[in-house]
Short mmCIF file of C-alpha atoms in Angstrom, two decimals:
data_model
loop_
_atom_site.label_atom_id
_atom_site.label_comp_id
_atom_site.label_asym_id
_atom_site.label_seq_id
_atom_site.Cartn_x
_atom_site.Cartn_y
_atom_site.Cartn_z
CA UNK A 290 -80.89 99.23 -31.16
CA UNK A 291 -84.51 98.35 -30.57
CA UNK A 292 -86.93 99.47 -33.31
CA UNK A 293 -90.64 100.34 -33.08
CA UNK A 294 -91.77 96.74 -33.40
CA UNK A 295 -89.40 95.60 -30.60
CA UNK A 296 -86.73 94.01 -32.77
CA UNK A 297 -83.07 94.33 -31.82
CA UNK A 298 -81.18 95.67 -34.89
CA UNK A 299 -77.35 95.19 -34.69
CA UNK A 300 -75.53 98.48 -34.48
CA UNK A 301 -73.10 97.59 -37.27
CA UNK A 302 -75.97 97.61 -39.77
CA UNK A 303 -76.58 101.27 -38.93
CA UNK A 304 -73.01 102.51 -39.50
CA UNK A 305 -73.72 103.68 -43.06
CA UNK A 306 -76.56 105.90 -41.91
CA UNK A 307 -79.30 103.26 -42.18
CA UNK A 308 -82.12 104.00 -39.73
CA UNK A 309 -84.31 101.71 -37.69
CA UNK A 310 -88.07 101.59 -38.24
CA UNK A 311 -89.76 104.18 -35.95
CA UNK A 312 -93.38 103.45 -36.61
CA UNK A 313 -96.22 104.21 -38.97
CA UNK A 314 -96.15 107.69 -40.44
CA UNK A 315 -92.70 108.35 -38.96
CA UNK A 316 -91.61 109.69 -42.37
CA UNK A 317 -93.27 111.96 -44.88
CA UNK A 318 -92.06 109.73 -47.68
CA UNK A 319 -89.57 112.27 -49.05
CA UNK A 320 -86.31 111.09 -50.53
CA UNK A 321 -83.61 111.75 -47.93
CA UNK A 322 -79.95 110.76 -47.60
CA UNK A 323 -79.19 108.01 -45.15
CA UNK A 324 -77.13 110.30 -42.94
CA UNK A 325 -79.90 112.88 -42.70
CA UNK A 326 -81.81 113.09 -39.39
CA UNK A 327 -85.16 111.42 -39.20
CA UNK A 328 -88.14 113.56 -38.39
CA UNK A 329 -90.92 111.78 -36.62
CA UNK A 330 -94.14 113.16 -38.12
CA UNK A 331 -96.84 110.77 -36.94
CA UNK A 332 -99.51 111.80 -39.45
CA UNK A 333 -101.10 110.18 -42.45
CA UNK A 334 -99.40 110.56 -45.86
CA UNK A 335 -100.80 113.25 -48.11
CA UNK A 336 -104.19 112.25 -49.51
CA UNK A 337 -104.79 115.31 -51.63
CA UNK A 338 -102.53 117.86 -53.33
CA UNK A 339 -105.25 120.44 -53.87
CA UNK A 340 -104.34 124.04 -53.20
CA UNK A 341 -106.89 126.77 -52.85
CA UNK A 342 -105.12 129.11 -55.26
CA UNK A 343 -102.17 129.54 -57.57
CA UNK A 344 -100.60 131.71 -54.87
CA UNK A 345 -100.90 128.93 -52.30
CA UNK A 346 -99.27 126.48 -54.70
CA UNK A 347 -96.42 128.90 -55.45
CA UNK A 348 -95.77 129.36 -51.74
CA UNK A 349 -95.94 125.64 -51.11
CA UNK A 350 -93.34 125.06 -53.85
CA UNK A 351 -90.98 127.71 -52.49
CA UNK A 352 -91.30 130.38 -55.16
CA UNK A 353 -88.34 132.74 -54.91
CA UNK A 354 -86.44 135.48 -56.69
CA UNK A 355 -84.23 134.29 -59.54
CA UNK A 356 -86.11 131.03 -60.12
CA UNK A 357 -86.86 129.43 -63.49
CA UNK A 358 -90.50 128.59 -64.25
CA UNK A 359 -91.86 126.66 -67.21
CA UNK A 360 -95.13 126.27 -69.11
CA UNK A 361 -96.21 124.17 -72.07
CA UNK A 362 -97.75 125.51 -75.29
CA UNK A 363 -100.32 122.85 -76.21
CA UNK A 364 -103.03 125.56 -76.03
CA UNK A 365 -100.97 127.68 -78.43
CA UNK A 366 -102.59 131.08 -78.75
CA UNK A 367 -105.45 130.09 -76.46
CA UNK A 368 -103.29 129.64 -73.35
CA UNK A 369 -104.35 131.46 -70.15
CA UNK A 370 -102.13 129.72 -67.60
CA UNK A 371 -98.73 131.34 -68.27
CA UNK A 372 -100.09 134.86 -67.87
CA UNK A 373 -102.24 133.86 -64.93
CA UNK A 374 -99.25 132.39 -63.05
CA UNK A 375 -96.88 135.26 -63.87
CA UNK A 376 -99.43 137.79 -62.66
CA UNK A 377 -99.58 136.00 -59.29
CA UNK A 378 -95.80 135.68 -59.00
CA UNK A 379 -95.12 139.30 -59.92
CA UNK A 380 -98.12 141.27 -58.60
CA UNK A 381 -99.05 139.23 -55.54
CA UNK A 382 -95.76 137.71 -54.43
CA UNK A 383 -93.38 140.38 -55.75
CA UNK A 384 -90.99 137.86 -57.32
CA UNK A 385 -88.05 139.45 -59.13
CA UNK A 386 -85.44 138.23 -61.62
CA UNK A 387 -87.92 135.73 -63.05
CA UNK A 388 -86.62 133.31 -65.70
CA UNK A 389 -89.14 131.77 -68.11
CA UNK A 390 -88.60 128.47 -69.95
CA UNK A 391 -91.78 127.86 -71.90
CA UNK A 392 -92.06 125.38 -74.75
CA UNK A 393 -93.24 128.29 -76.89
CA UNK A 394 -94.47 131.84 -76.43
CA UNK A 395 -96.95 133.84 -78.52
CA UNK A 396 -99.55 136.56 -78.59
CA UNK A 397 -101.38 134.92 -75.71
CA UNK A 398 -98.42 135.81 -73.49
CA UNK A 399 -98.09 139.51 -74.28
CA UNK A 400 -98.38 140.29 -70.57
CA UNK A 401 -94.95 138.77 -70.10
CA UNK A 402 -93.51 141.45 -72.42
CA UNK A 403 -94.66 144.05 -69.88
CA UNK A 404 -92.62 142.23 -67.22
CA UNK A 405 -89.61 142.12 -69.56
CA UNK A 406 -89.91 145.86 -70.13
CA UNK A 407 -90.10 146.36 -66.34
CA UNK A 408 -86.95 144.26 -65.76
CA UNK A 409 -88.81 141.59 -63.81
CA UNK A 410 -88.50 138.76 -66.36
CA UNK A 411 -84.80 138.64 -67.08
CA UNK A 412 -84.29 135.54 -69.20
CA UNK A 413 -86.21 133.46 -71.79
CA UNK A 414 -85.57 129.91 -72.99
CA UNK A 415 -88.06 128.56 -75.51
CA UNK A 416 -88.71 126.71 -78.75
CA UNK A 417 -90.55 129.62 -80.32
CA UNK A 418 -91.37 133.30 -79.84
CA UNK A 419 -94.08 135.43 -81.43
CA UNK A 420 -95.86 138.64 -80.53
CA UNK A 421 -94.58 141.37 -78.24
CA UNK A 422 -92.17 139.06 -76.43
CA UNK A 423 -90.24 138.54 -79.68
CA UNK A 424 -90.16 142.29 -80.23
CA UNK A 425 -88.84 142.85 -76.71
CA UNK A 426 -86.11 140.24 -77.20
CA UNK A 427 -85.08 141.73 -80.55
CA UNK A 428 -84.91 145.19 -78.95
CA UNK A 429 -82.38 143.91 -76.43
CA UNK A 430 -84.67 144.29 -73.41
CA UNK A 431 -83.33 141.12 -71.68
CA UNK A 432 -80.13 141.38 -69.65
CA UNK A 433 -78.79 138.22 -71.27
CA UNK A 434 -79.51 136.54 -74.63
CA UNK A 435 -82.61 134.42 -74.98
CA UNK A 436 -81.97 130.75 -75.83
CA UNK A 437 -84.01 129.22 -78.67
CA UNK A 438 -84.04 125.46 -78.93
CA UNK A 439 -85.86 122.92 -81.06
CA UNK A 440 -88.51 120.59 -79.67
CA UNK A 441 -85.86 117.91 -79.37
CA UNK A 442 -83.21 120.24 -78.03
CA UNK A 443 -85.38 121.32 -75.13
CA UNK A 444 -85.82 117.91 -73.44
CA UNK A 445 -82.15 117.20 -74.14
CA UNK A 446 -81.23 120.36 -72.24
CA UNK A 447 -83.55 119.38 -69.37
CA UNK A 448 -82.09 115.91 -69.25
CA UNK A 449 -78.50 117.22 -69.34
CA UNK A 450 -79.12 119.79 -66.64
CA UNK A 451 -78.42 122.70 -68.96
CA UNK A 452 -81.98 123.87 -68.39
CA UNK A 453 -83.01 123.64 -64.75
CA UNK A 454 -86.68 124.33 -63.95
CA UNK A 455 -87.59 125.18 -60.37
CA UNK A 456 -91.36 125.06 -60.83
CA UNK A 457 -93.31 123.79 -63.85
CA UNK A 458 -96.88 125.10 -64.11
CA UNK A 459 -98.71 122.67 -66.38
CA UNK A 460 -102.23 123.27 -67.76
CA UNK A 461 -104.32 120.10 -68.00
CA UNK A 462 -107.84 119.58 -69.28
CA UNK A 463 -108.52 117.17 -66.38
CA UNK A 464 -106.79 116.19 -63.18
CA UNK A 465 -107.65 114.33 -60.02
CA UNK A 466 -106.68 115.66 -56.61
CA UNK A 467 -103.46 113.67 -56.69
CA UNK A 468 -102.18 115.17 -59.96
CA UNK A 469 -102.92 112.47 -62.50
CA UNK A 470 -103.60 114.77 -65.47
CA UNK A 471 -104.32 114.66 -69.18
CA UNK A 472 -105.31 116.94 -72.05
CA UNK A 473 -108.71 115.39 -72.69
CA UNK A 474 -111.97 114.75 -70.89
CA UNK A 475 -112.64 118.26 -69.65
CA UNK A 476 -114.26 121.48 -70.82
CA UNK A 477 -110.98 122.87 -72.20
CA UNK A 478 -109.34 120.07 -74.15
CA UNK A 479 -106.00 120.51 -75.88
CA UNK A 480 -105.36 116.86 -76.78
CA UNK A 481 -101.78 115.67 -76.40
CA UNK A 482 -99.70 116.92 -73.44
CA UNK A 483 -96.53 115.71 -75.12
CA UNK A 484 -94.76 119.04 -74.49
CA UNK A 485 -95.61 118.99 -70.78
CA UNK A 486 -94.34 115.49 -70.02
CA UNK A 487 -90.57 116.26 -69.88
CA UNK A 488 -91.21 119.23 -67.58
CA UNK A 489 -93.27 117.04 -65.26
CA UNK A 490 -90.34 114.64 -65.00
CA UNK A 491 -87.41 117.01 -64.68
CA UNK A 492 -88.70 120.12 -62.82
CA UNK A 493 -87.96 120.37 -59.11
CA UNK A 494 -91.62 121.12 -58.39
CA UNK A 495 -94.70 120.53 -60.54
CA UNK A 496 -98.02 122.33 -60.29
CA UNK A 497 -100.94 121.02 -62.34
CA UNK A 498 -103.53 123.69 -63.17
CA UNK A 499 -106.93 122.51 -64.38
CA UNK A 500 -110.46 123.72 -64.81
CA UNK A 501 -112.00 120.25 -64.53
CA UNK A 502 -111.29 118.21 -61.39
CA UNK A 503 -112.28 114.56 -61.82
CA UNK A 504 -112.46 111.60 -59.46
CA UNK A 505 -109.30 109.70 -58.61
CA UNK A 506 -107.76 107.89 -60.44
CA UNK A 507 -107.70 109.92 -63.68
CA UNK A 508 -105.97 107.23 -65.69
CA UNK A 509 -104.43 106.58 -68.12
CA UNK A 510 -102.77 109.92 -67.53
CA UNK A 511 -100.21 112.00 -69.39
CA UNK A 512 -98.75 113.54 -66.24
CA UNK A 513 -98.42 111.12 -63.36
CA UNK A 514 -99.19 111.83 -59.73
CA UNK A 515 -95.74 110.67 -58.62
CA UNK A 516 -94.26 113.74 -60.37
CA UNK A 517 -96.81 116.31 -59.13
CA UNK A 518 -96.56 118.44 -56.00
CA UNK A 519 -99.72 120.60 -56.16
CA UNK A 520 -103.02 120.75 -58.01
CA UNK A 521 -104.97 124.01 -58.52
CA UNK A 522 -108.46 124.33 -59.95
CA UNK A 523 -109.24 127.60 -61.83
CA UNK A 524 -112.21 128.78 -63.86
CA UNK A 525 -110.56 128.46 -67.28
CA UNK A 526 -107.13 127.23 -68.37
CA UNK A 527 -107.48 128.28 -72.03
CA UNK A 528 -109.56 128.67 -75.14
CA UNK A 529 -109.30 125.52 -77.29
CA UNK A 530 -110.77 127.35 -80.26
CA UNK A 531 -107.60 129.39 -80.49
CA UNK A 532 -105.37 126.35 -80.84
CA UNK A 533 -105.97 126.32 -84.57
CA UNK A 534 -104.02 128.92 -86.53
CA UNK A 535 -104.55 130.27 -90.02
CA UNK A 536 -101.41 128.38 -91.08
CA UNK A 537 -102.96 125.05 -90.03
CA UNK A 538 -106.09 125.54 -92.10
CA UNK A 539 -107.23 123.41 -95.04
CA UNK A 540 -106.08 125.65 -97.83
CA UNK A 541 -108.20 126.45 -100.86
CA UNK A 542 -105.54 128.61 -102.46
CA UNK A 543 -104.83 127.26 -105.98
CA UNK A 544 -101.14 128.11 -105.67
CA UNK A 545 -100.81 126.22 -102.39
CA UNK A 546 -102.76 123.26 -103.76
CA UNK A 547 -100.47 123.13 -106.77
CA UNK A 548 -97.39 123.06 -104.50
CA UNK A 549 -98.98 120.37 -102.33
CA UNK A 550 -99.61 118.22 -105.40
CA UNK A 551 -95.97 118.58 -106.43
CA UNK A 552 -94.86 117.56 -102.93
CA UNK A 553 -96.91 114.37 -103.18
CA UNK A 554 -95.42 113.68 -106.61
CA UNK A 555 -91.89 113.99 -105.25
CA UNK A 556 -92.70 111.68 -102.32
CA UNK A 557 -94.16 109.06 -104.68
CA UNK A 558 -91.09 109.18 -106.92
CA UNK A 559 -88.63 108.13 -104.19
CA UNK A 560 -87.83 104.57 -103.04
CA UNK A 561 -89.03 105.23 -99.50
CA UNK A 562 -92.60 105.38 -100.77
CA UNK A 563 -93.61 101.81 -100.04
CA UNK A 564 -95.93 99.96 -97.72
CA UNK A 565 -95.27 100.98 -94.13
CA UNK A 566 -93.56 104.32 -94.92
CA UNK A 567 -93.50 107.04 -92.25
CA UNK A 568 -94.45 110.66 -92.64
CA UNK A 569 -94.84 114.06 -90.95
CA UNK A 570 -96.13 117.36 -92.20
CA UNK A 571 -95.63 120.78 -90.71
CA UNK A 572 -98.38 123.22 -89.94
CA UNK A 573 -98.26 125.36 -93.13
CA UNK A 574 -101.16 125.32 -95.56
CA UNK A 575 -99.36 123.52 -98.44
CA UNK A 576 -97.81 121.05 -95.97
CA UNK A 577 -101.20 120.06 -94.56
CA UNK A 578 -102.72 119.94 -98.06
CA UNK A 579 -100.07 117.42 -99.13
CA UNK A 580 -102.02 114.76 -97.22
CA UNK A 581 -104.96 114.85 -99.60
CA UNK A 582 -102.78 114.44 -102.68
CA UNK A 583 -100.73 111.70 -101.01
CA UNK A 584 -103.90 109.62 -100.62
CA UNK A 585 -104.30 109.23 -104.38
CA UNK A 586 -100.71 107.93 -104.75
CA UNK A 587 -101.16 105.51 -101.87
CA UNK A 588 -104.36 104.08 -103.36
CA UNK A 589 -102.75 103.81 -106.76
CA UNK A 590 -99.82 101.82 -105.31
CA UNK A 591 -102.01 99.89 -102.89
CA UNK A 592 -99.90 100.88 -99.89
CA UNK A 593 -100.50 102.25 -96.42
CA UNK A 594 -98.54 104.53 -94.13
CA UNK A 595 -96.98 102.72 -91.18
CA UNK A 596 -97.07 105.76 -88.89
CA UNK A 597 -97.48 109.49 -88.91
CA UNK A 598 -95.81 111.58 -86.25
CA UNK A 599 -95.49 115.02 -84.64
CA UNK A 600 -97.99 117.83 -84.55
CA UNK A 601 -101.29 116.37 -85.76
CA UNK A 602 -104.07 117.91 -87.82
CA UNK A 603 -107.43 116.61 -88.92
CA UNK A 604 -105.98 115.81 -92.35
CA UNK A 605 -103.83 112.92 -91.11
CA UNK A 606 -106.65 111.76 -88.83
CA UNK A 607 -108.91 111.50 -91.90
CA UNK A 608 -106.34 109.28 -93.61
CA UNK A 609 -106.25 107.00 -90.61
CA UNK A 610 -110.04 106.80 -90.53
CA UNK A 611 -109.88 105.64 -94.16
CA UNK A 612 -107.52 102.81 -93.15
CA UNK A 613 -104.46 104.36 -94.76
CA UNK A 614 -102.39 105.10 -91.61
CA UNK A 615 -101.40 102.48 -89.06
CA UNK A 616 -100.46 104.63 -86.02
CA UNK A 617 -100.48 108.34 -85.26
CA UNK A 618 -97.85 109.36 -82.73
CA UNK A 619 -98.95 112.68 -81.33
CA UNK A 620 -96.90 115.39 -79.55
CA UNK A 621 -99.41 118.25 -80.10
CA UNK A 622 -102.78 118.82 -81.78
CA UNK A 623 -103.39 121.59 -84.28
CA UNK A 624 -107.16 121.56 -84.41
CA UNK A 625 -110.34 120.34 -82.74
CA UNK A 626 -110.64 117.33 -85.03
CA UNK A 627 -107.25 116.02 -83.96
CA UNK A 628 -108.04 116.63 -80.28
CA UNK A 629 -111.27 114.62 -80.48
CA UNK A 630 -109.58 111.93 -82.55
CA UNK A 631 -106.86 111.38 -79.96
CA UNK A 632 -109.50 110.85 -77.28
CA UNK A 633 -111.45 108.30 -79.31
CA UNK A 634 -109.05 106.34 -81.51
CA UNK A 635 -106.84 103.63 -79.98
CA UNK A 636 -104.27 103.84 -82.77
CA UNK A 637 -103.84 107.58 -82.24
CA UNK A 638 -101.51 107.78 -79.26
CA UNK A 639 -99.72 110.50 -77.27
CA UNK A 640 -95.93 110.59 -77.08
CA UNK A 641 -93.70 112.96 -75.13
CA UNK A 642 -91.58 115.68 -76.65
CA UNK A 643 -88.53 113.68 -75.54
CA UNK A 644 -89.68 110.44 -77.18
CA UNK A 645 -90.44 112.47 -80.29
CA UNK A 646 -87.15 114.20 -80.93
CA UNK A 647 -84.61 114.23 -78.06
CA UNK A 648 -81.18 113.61 -79.63
CA UNK A 649 -79.72 112.89 -76.18
CA UNK A 650 -82.03 109.97 -75.47
CA UNK A 651 -81.40 106.34 -76.41
CA UNK A 652 -83.81 106.70 -79.31
CA UNK A 653 -86.12 109.26 -80.86
CA UNK A 654 -89.06 108.69 -83.20
CA UNK A 655 -87.86 111.31 -85.70
CA UNK A 656 -84.99 109.00 -86.56
CA UNK A 657 -87.53 106.57 -88.02
CA UNK A 658 -89.01 109.16 -90.38
CA UNK A 659 -88.94 108.52 -94.12
CA UNK A 660 -90.45 111.90 -95.13
CA UNK A 661 -91.07 115.25 -93.51
CA UNK A 662 -92.75 118.16 -95.27
CA UNK A 663 -91.98 121.54 -93.74
CA UNK A 664 -92.53 125.22 -94.50
CA UNK A 665 -90.05 128.10 -94.47
CA UNK A 666 -89.97 131.87 -94.05
CA UNK A 667 -86.75 131.85 -96.09
CA UNK A 668 -84.44 129.33 -97.73
CA UNK A 669 -81.06 130.26 -99.18
CA UNK A 670 -78.96 128.84 -101.97
CA UNK A 671 -77.14 126.63 -99.46
CA UNK A 672 -80.56 125.16 -98.47
CA UNK A 673 -80.34 126.70 -94.99
CA UNK A 674 -83.87 127.42 -93.71
CA UNK A 675 -85.15 130.24 -91.50
CA UNK A 676 -88.41 129.95 -89.56
CA UNK A 677 -87.25 132.00 -86.54
CA UNK A 678 -86.91 135.66 -87.64
CA UNK A 679 -88.85 137.80 -90.03
CA UNK A 680 -87.33 139.65 -92.97
CA UNK A 681 -86.96 142.62 -90.60
CA UNK A 682 -84.77 140.57 -88.23
CA UNK A 683 -87.34 140.51 -85.43
CA UNK A 684 -87.83 137.21 -83.60
CA UNK A 685 -91.31 136.08 -84.67
CA UNK A 686 -91.22 132.34 -85.31
CA UNK A 687 -90.66 128.86 -83.87
CA UNK A 688 -88.05 126.26 -84.77
CA UNK A 689 -90.33 123.70 -83.11
CA UNK A 690 -89.58 120.26 -84.58
CA UNK A 691 -88.23 121.70 -87.85
CA UNK A 692 -84.52 120.95 -87.25
CA UNK A 693 -85.28 117.66 -85.51
CA UNK A 694 -87.35 116.14 -88.28
CA UNK A 695 -85.16 117.53 -91.05
CA UNK A 696 -82.11 115.86 -89.54
CA UNK A 697 -83.84 112.62 -88.61
CA UNK A 698 -85.75 111.94 -91.81
CA UNK A 699 -84.54 110.24 -94.97
CA UNK A 700 -86.06 113.02 -97.09
CA UNK A 701 -86.85 116.58 -95.91
CA UNK A 702 -89.02 118.55 -98.31
CA UNK A 703 -89.43 122.30 -97.86
CA UNK A 704 -92.56 123.77 -99.48
CA UNK A 705 -92.90 127.55 -99.78
CA UNK A 706 -93.99 130.12 -102.33
CA UNK A 707 -91.16 131.84 -104.20
CA UNK A 708 -92.16 135.22 -102.83
CA UNK A 709 -94.34 136.55 -100.02
CA UNK A 710 -95.65 140.05 -100.62
CA UNK A 711 -92.58 141.98 -101.80
CA UNK A 712 -90.07 139.67 -100.18
CA UNK A 713 -88.06 136.88 -101.88
CA UNK A 714 -88.44 133.58 -100.01
CA UNK A 715 -85.47 132.03 -101.87
CA UNK A 716 -82.42 134.22 -101.25
CA UNK A 717 -78.64 134.35 -101.04
CA UNK A 718 -78.51 134.11 -97.26
CA UNK A 719 -81.26 133.65 -94.74
CA UNK A 720 -81.54 136.15 -91.88
CA UNK A 721 -81.24 133.37 -89.29
CA UNK A 722 -80.34 129.70 -89.74
CA UNK A 723 -82.94 127.53 -88.04
CA UNK A 724 -82.29 124.29 -89.96
CA UNK A 725 -78.90 123.67 -91.58
CA UNK A 726 -78.86 123.10 -95.33
CA UNK A 727 -77.22 119.71 -95.00
CA UNK A 728 -80.47 118.45 -93.47
CA UNK A 729 -82.69 119.71 -96.34
CA UNK A 730 -83.14 117.64 -99.48
CA UNK A 731 -85.81 119.17 -101.73
CA UNK A 732 -87.43 122.55 -102.19
CA UNK A 733 -90.88 122.81 -103.76
CA UNK A 734 -92.09 126.28 -104.80
CA UNK A 735 -94.83 127.60 -107.04
CA UNK A 736 -92.16 128.27 -109.71
CA UNK A 737 -90.29 125.05 -109.65
CA UNK A 738 -88.59 122.26 -107.70
CA UNK A 739 -84.92 122.25 -106.62
CA UNK A 740 -82.90 119.35 -105.21
CA UNK A 741 -79.96 119.74 -102.87
CA UNK A 742 -76.84 118.81 -104.93
CA UNK A 743 -75.81 116.60 -102.04
CA UNK A 744 -78.68 114.25 -103.02
CA UNK A 745 -77.92 113.01 -106.58
CA UNK A 746 -80.00 109.92 -105.76
CA UNK A 747 -83.09 112.09 -105.50
CA UNK A 748 -82.19 113.85 -108.77
CA UNK A 749 -82.02 110.46 -110.46
CA UNK A 750 -85.44 109.41 -109.07
CA UNK A 751 -87.14 112.64 -110.17
CA UNK A 752 -85.58 112.33 -113.65
CA UNK A 753 -86.84 108.75 -113.90
CA UNK A 754 -90.33 109.91 -112.93
CA UNK A 755 -90.29 112.77 -115.41
CA UNK A 756 -90.51 115.42 -112.70
CA UNK A 757 -88.86 118.59 -113.80
CA UNK A 758 -86.46 120.37 -111.44
CA UNK A 759 -84.15 123.39 -111.59
CA UNK A 760 -81.26 124.77 -109.61
CA UNK A 761 -82.01 126.68 -106.45
CA UNK A 762 -79.93 129.56 -107.84
CA UNK A 763 -82.34 129.90 -110.74
CA UNK A 764 -85.26 130.11 -108.30
CA UNK A 765 -83.38 132.80 -106.33
CA UNK A 766 -82.79 134.77 -109.56
CA UNK A 767 -86.44 134.55 -110.51
CA UNK A 768 -87.50 135.70 -107.05
CA UNK A 769 -85.12 138.69 -107.27
CA UNK A 770 -86.41 139.52 -110.75
CA UNK A 771 -89.95 139.59 -109.38
CA UNK A 772 -89.48 141.58 -106.16
CA UNK A 773 -85.92 142.88 -106.21
CA UNK A 774 -82.84 142.09 -104.15
CA UNK A 775 -83.52 142.59 -100.43
CA UNK A 776 -81.65 145.33 -98.60
CA UNK A 777 -79.07 144.12 -96.15
CA UNK A 778 -80.21 144.43 -92.52
CA UNK A 779 -78.06 146.53 -90.25
CA UNK A 780 -77.13 144.98 -86.94
CA UNK A 781 -75.54 146.11 -83.71
CA UNK A 782 -72.91 143.96 -82.03
CA UNK A 783 -75.18 142.96 -79.15
CA UNK A 784 -76.45 139.38 -79.32
CA UNK A 785 -80.09 139.20 -78.19
CA UNK A 786 -80.72 135.48 -78.77
CA UNK A 787 -78.77 132.27 -79.28
CA UNK A 788 -80.14 129.67 -81.64
CA UNK A 789 -79.00 126.25 -80.51
CA UNK A 790 -78.62 123.22 -82.71
CA UNK A 791 -80.30 120.03 -81.50
CA UNK A 792 -77.15 118.96 -79.62
CA UNK A 793 -76.85 122.25 -77.73
CA UNK A 794 -74.06 123.71 -79.92
CA UNK A 795 -74.49 127.27 -81.18
CA UNK A 796 -76.03 127.22 -84.64
CA UNK A 797 -76.57 130.97 -85.06
CA UNK A 798 -77.05 134.19 -83.11
CA UNK A 799 -79.60 136.94 -83.44
CA UNK A 800 -78.30 140.46 -82.99
CA UNK A 801 -80.05 143.63 -82.07
CA UNK A 802 -81.36 145.56 -85.09
CA UNK A 803 -79.83 148.97 -85.54
#
């Protein structure tokens, strides 16, 4: 057969479906099977992916009933994009049976609760739920149970095909017209886009939504143009000021500062506290405050932290600026200081949610952690931790990276007050297991420290350092003496949410409250 440049190609070479060259622009560049027919297009390849509106992008990506859409939560409670997109899909395009797979959902997404109530959104898969959406799930408003995964469990499910996303709508502070996008350099910066990266790689279609279009090429980029189908420019993608939460604040509470100091003392008493150690803190006030007390121990020993990882606050950035932290590996930013720091400091680098904690990948950074300091809504005498449901049984929390870092680290420290209001934090049984007790090593409260009996090595280290500790049962008893034994919640048989372990197995279920 003669091809477009006049060469005679032997027919036997074409038996497997191989095609002869038909000329410039004869293909649109799409991936096709060899036995598929060739469409002669004769036009230039796409030079821009800009769409005039979200609706146009949805139509271009084949939005349809029953599809799964995803969003990332780097803007936390300041996100505008999820509600913006859902309004277009539901109210302009009339999409039904919509399935939402966001990295996390909160008060910023209360509109989606209206669509759950109306039977339009029929399924939720996420790493966290707060606000009216959590109330709707707990009330059994979804036709099938929601699925709650950790930050590591989510990219594992994408990679394994257990979570299939038809269209990912990804907010970006800046993008060029080809879809190279990042979370910095615009008017609405969120910092790391670590949560968005797996979606950009695994979703069938990817739409970047930005409020700051920049010249091509917008590199280095977090989301790469080779993964992007459409780019949409809107007025505002979110409010960066609402990224910070009250939990991520620098605490001035004497009780929380005391607990933070005890956390640092425990860290310094263990053999992992040496030059080059690795560390992560959660977003709770005492967890963040532990950074300032850790500094004194580091200076006293003359050591530095090799790397800090995970969600990043200004506290850890300050330690790096003082020369006490080698690298910061960033999946999300908790405040404006961290966002600006990521953009300006070469040793503060973005990593994807999958690199961070995916147990199905060939490696995950959490497996290199020496210490993680995490908060808890509840912890029971078996050291199981709940950060998913409130004491009333309503879904109102986020596993996030809690189970991932607890399992991966050499030492997981939970820091929490013994009571909150009239509720005991240390109890017989948590309402929902978010992190299994065999992954938790130490509990620090305002009334004492308890060590998991499975870690006699830690007991020995604390004894050698003169750090007092008690049994977790004694802490439970004191909590019950202070606020009383909690009443048992009454449940219906209906399961409204499934809590998956990191590997996708069922860790717990959440039932409908009677």
